[in-house]
Amino acid sequence: MNTSDVVFRMPGERLTVRGTSEIGRFHGASPPTRVELTIQNEGEKKEESSCKRWFRKMCCCKRQNGTSYDVTDKVELTKPSTPAPLISDPPKPKPENGEAKEFEGNLAVCSVDLLSSKTGQNRQEHHTDLYHGDELIVRRGQTFQVELELNRAFSADTDKLHLDLRTGPLPLVSKGTHVIIPLVEDLKESRWAAKIIEETGNKIKLSVSSPPNAVIGLYGLTVTTSPLKGEGATTFTSSENVVVLFNPWCEADTVFLDDEEERKEYVLNDTGRIYYGTEKQIGARTWNFGQFHEGILEACLFILEKSEMPPSGRGDPVNVVRVISALINAQDDLGVLVGNWSGNYADGVSPAAWSSSVEILRKYHASNGTPVSYGQCWVFSGITTTVLRCLGIPARSVTNFQSAHDTDVSLTTDVYFDENLEPIDYLNSDSVWNFHVWNDCWMARPDLPPGHGGWQAVDSTPQETSQGTFRCGPASVNAIRSGQVYLKHDSPFVFAEVNSDKIYWQRNLDGTFTQFHSEKKAVGHCISTKAVGSDERADITHLYKHPEDSEEERIAVETASRYGSKPEVYASPLAEDVSVEVKMDGEGPRMGADAQLNIVVKNQSSEPRRATLHSQVAVMYYTGVLKGAIKKEEISVELLPNEEKSIEWVLPYQQYQNQLVDQAALMLTLSGKVNETKQVLANQTTFRLRTPDLNITPLGEAVVGKEMAAKITFTNPLPRTLKDVVFRVEGLGLQKGHEVVVGDVSGHSTVTLTEHFIPTQPGQRKLVASLDCKQLTQVHGVADIVSFLFPRIIRQAFAGSGRVGGRSCNQSFREQKNKIK
């Protein structure tokens, strides 16, 4: 047999070994990769029939260590020697006059083909085939192919080759703007590297990997070749450039969006709907975003170049979005569009006349950065959607009806009257717009506490300055909803737009003001965006605020007000003597069972206290992005003086079994208010459902050059079948990485693998294993294995005599080690 995969099947189970065994440094031996598998279902007895016992006794041979293996209960696989490669190495020169003839001339690159056709593999796989032109446009965190034509065949024995990518005016390796891409045997995630995947005559095809946090933008490409030994490097500069974009399809990219239909809508859809009017008369207009249109990608990259952000900062979408928010308006940095609300547009285009971003962006680029006239909020939003989608950041235009404009960071919309209840015009700078359009963009927020990733509000319309520049965002929509306005960027301003109270003030005779009326439902109505996959309007008000008049909404408003310029607007709590925290028993909830936590509420006062806690638990990605709530409930709490209560909170397995994502993380959010004191209670706790470990037990002594084994055991913790289970096993100096395809494992069943291998290096080594299946992630195990050059009995003899054949033990060890090398 000469295949690289060996598959054996038996009734009711499946087992495959993939990969190659590690030959090590013993050239005369080819250690086999052998795996024995046992799957024991729950309740099944491990009894041996008399026929099996007889068969084992008569037919099973003894191992070196005297242990016999029951071949009737287990599947044993023998891995053949490594097959010959599919592509033969370049022919070796024949000896002449007793010496090998050198290749004539140093290796050089004749041409580079970036394989950038819109119908080719690169553009198709990277979802960039819709962009105009035939440039190589790729998304970070994903491999792409490049073909090189050389002056002769490439030989790994004599030649070196690497690629260089450079972006920005002063490319630096330390800043990630000069990337040196080495040639490697195996590509690994999260780094730049290249691997030869095809060789045909003088042509080689490379597969190039990039990290998911790579700097985005326009790169120049060079290829450098040189002899493996000696000097004479040659550099070839490609006439074509490479464009690297954000990648919402890559799980490790911070803009990853885990829904294909949403990716089609928020990244690939080049038209959309923008809403306007009033909440009772909502109008809609179609907008041509045109992010793939001729010249638009170049215009977007031009905007990045025009910004003062260093190229090294373009790997972080938070930085990029913040810069885009500033550069779309021309208020203070000669950005794309001039805002005009005067009604006089004679020297430009009326904002209402635009229906596309394309003409505006192309005109701005063609004029080398002369701002275009004129725009209002929906035009700023439409252009922002275009630029963000073009660069690979999921984005949408959002309309807020009855949108407040807070000018003094009070987080309230304030209306001032004199002693006679006449409006004081010069003080009434706050306003409420009939509608206002901004943007949501999708990303993780590792710079914020967990749970604040996902949709982020960003506003390019120039209203107020942020850190001295007219821009706004990105502000976490989750933070806005809960009133956590202390989290960056510009969340107080966005909170006021959607959920501020309208406060009426009257001037007193002494010049002070007294609050005499308030409206709690004055702003933030019918927040709208285009629905995914249709031209219908989707109401997303619930993402920005809790239902009006709900206790959660009032808690959010009062929480936010504490961080505004008028914290006294809402009555301060009479006391803050009740605490709430969440505790876990032991190592926390385990996968496959009901998740149980304890909510501890403590009254530290000498008076009774009553409160209602609102709880919500949501599935969370490891990046801090919340997928969605899976359980909500209200908990009434009554506390006697100085009483502490522990309330058991339970999430049934049935409610989370089909909802989890990688890492199995969840966030429990608690909020409430104490009736007697108006104290606000809040707590957020993240936890994960613990998965079982793989138990790895070494069998026998680890001696270099001698076969040994290790037993790997796993028990399915779930009451349902795990589908397509795969084990991955590897140990440096012990066992080369390979896969074992087990197949389906029924609920609560136990799987046992026995790995046979030959250690190739002495010293302490680690044998690691992991389990991979869709229903269960983060299952792994490790065992420390100390490999010796000699068996224990010889080592003991060495230790007893101190010498072997007149030589010291240490000298003997060194000689044996050198022989192995």
CSV table of N, CA, C and O in Angstrom, one decimal, residues 7 39 189 198 220 260 322 501 590 605 640 663 676 700:
chain,number,residue,atom,x,y,z
A,7,VAL,N,-7.6,3.6,5.8
A,7,VAL,CA,-8.9,3.6,6.4
A,7,VAL,C,-9.3,2.1,6.7
A,7,VAL,O,-9.2,1.3,5.7
A,39,ILE,N,-14.4,1.6,21.8
A,39,ILE,CA,-15.5,2.4,22.2
A,39,ILE,C,-16.4,1.6,23.0
A,39,ILE,O,-17.0,0.6,22.6
A,189,GLU,N,-1.1,28.7,10.9
A,189,GLU,CA,-1.9,29.8,11.1
A,189,GLU,C,-1.2,31.0,11.8
A,189,GLU,O,-0.3,30.8,12.5
A,198,GLU,N,3.4,23.3,-6.1
A,198,GLU,CA,3.5,22.7,-7.4
A,198,GLU,C,4.8,23.1,-8.0
A,198,GLU,O,5.3,24.2,-7.8
A,220,GLY,N,3.5,46.5,-2.2
A,220,GLY,CA,4.3,46.1,-3.3
A,220,GLY,C,5.0,44.8,-3.0
A,220,GLY,O,5.3,44.5,-1.8
A,260,GLU,N,-23.5,33.6,7.1
A,260,GLU,CA,-23.2,33.8,5.7
A,260,GLU,C,-24.2,34.8,5.1
A,260,GLU,O,-23.9,35.6,4.3
A,322,ARG,N,-12.5,54.7,13.2
A,322,ARG,CA,-12.4,56.0,13.8
A,322,ARG,C,-11.8,57.0,12.8
A,322,ARG,O,-12.3,58.1,12.7
A,501,ASP,N,-33.6,61.6,28.3
A,501,ASP,CA,-34.8,62.2,28.7
A,501,ASP,C,-34.8,63.6,28.3
A,501,ASP,O,-33.8,64.3,28.3
A,590,ARG,N,-20.3,22.3,34.1
A,590,ARG,CA,-19.7,21.3,33.1
A,590,ARG,C,-20.7,21.1,32.0
A,590,ARG,O,-21.9,21.2,32.1
A,605,SER,N,-27.6,46.8,55.7
A,605,SER,CA,-28.3,47.8,56.5
A,605,SER,C,-29.1,47.2,57.6
A,605,SER,O,-29.3,45.9,57.7
A,640,LEU,N,-34.1,40.6,55.0
A,640,LEU,CA,-34.2,41.1,56.3
A,640,LEU,C,-33.0,42.0,56.7
A,640,LEU,O,-32.0,41.9,55.9
A,663,GLN,N,-15.5,27.7,22.4
A,663,GLN,CA,-15.1,28.1,23.8
A,663,GLN,C,-16.3,27.9,24.8
A,663,GLN,O,-16.0,27.9,26.0
A,676,GLU,N,-36.5,50.6,48.4
A,676,GLU,CA,-36.5,51.6,49.4
A,676,GLU,C,-35.5,52.8,49.2
A,676,GLU,O,-35.8,53.9,49.6
A,700,GLY,N,4.5,1.7,29.8
A,700,GLY,CA,5.9,1.3,29.6
A,700,GLY,C,6.9,2.4,29.7
A,700,GLY,O,6.6,3.5,30.0
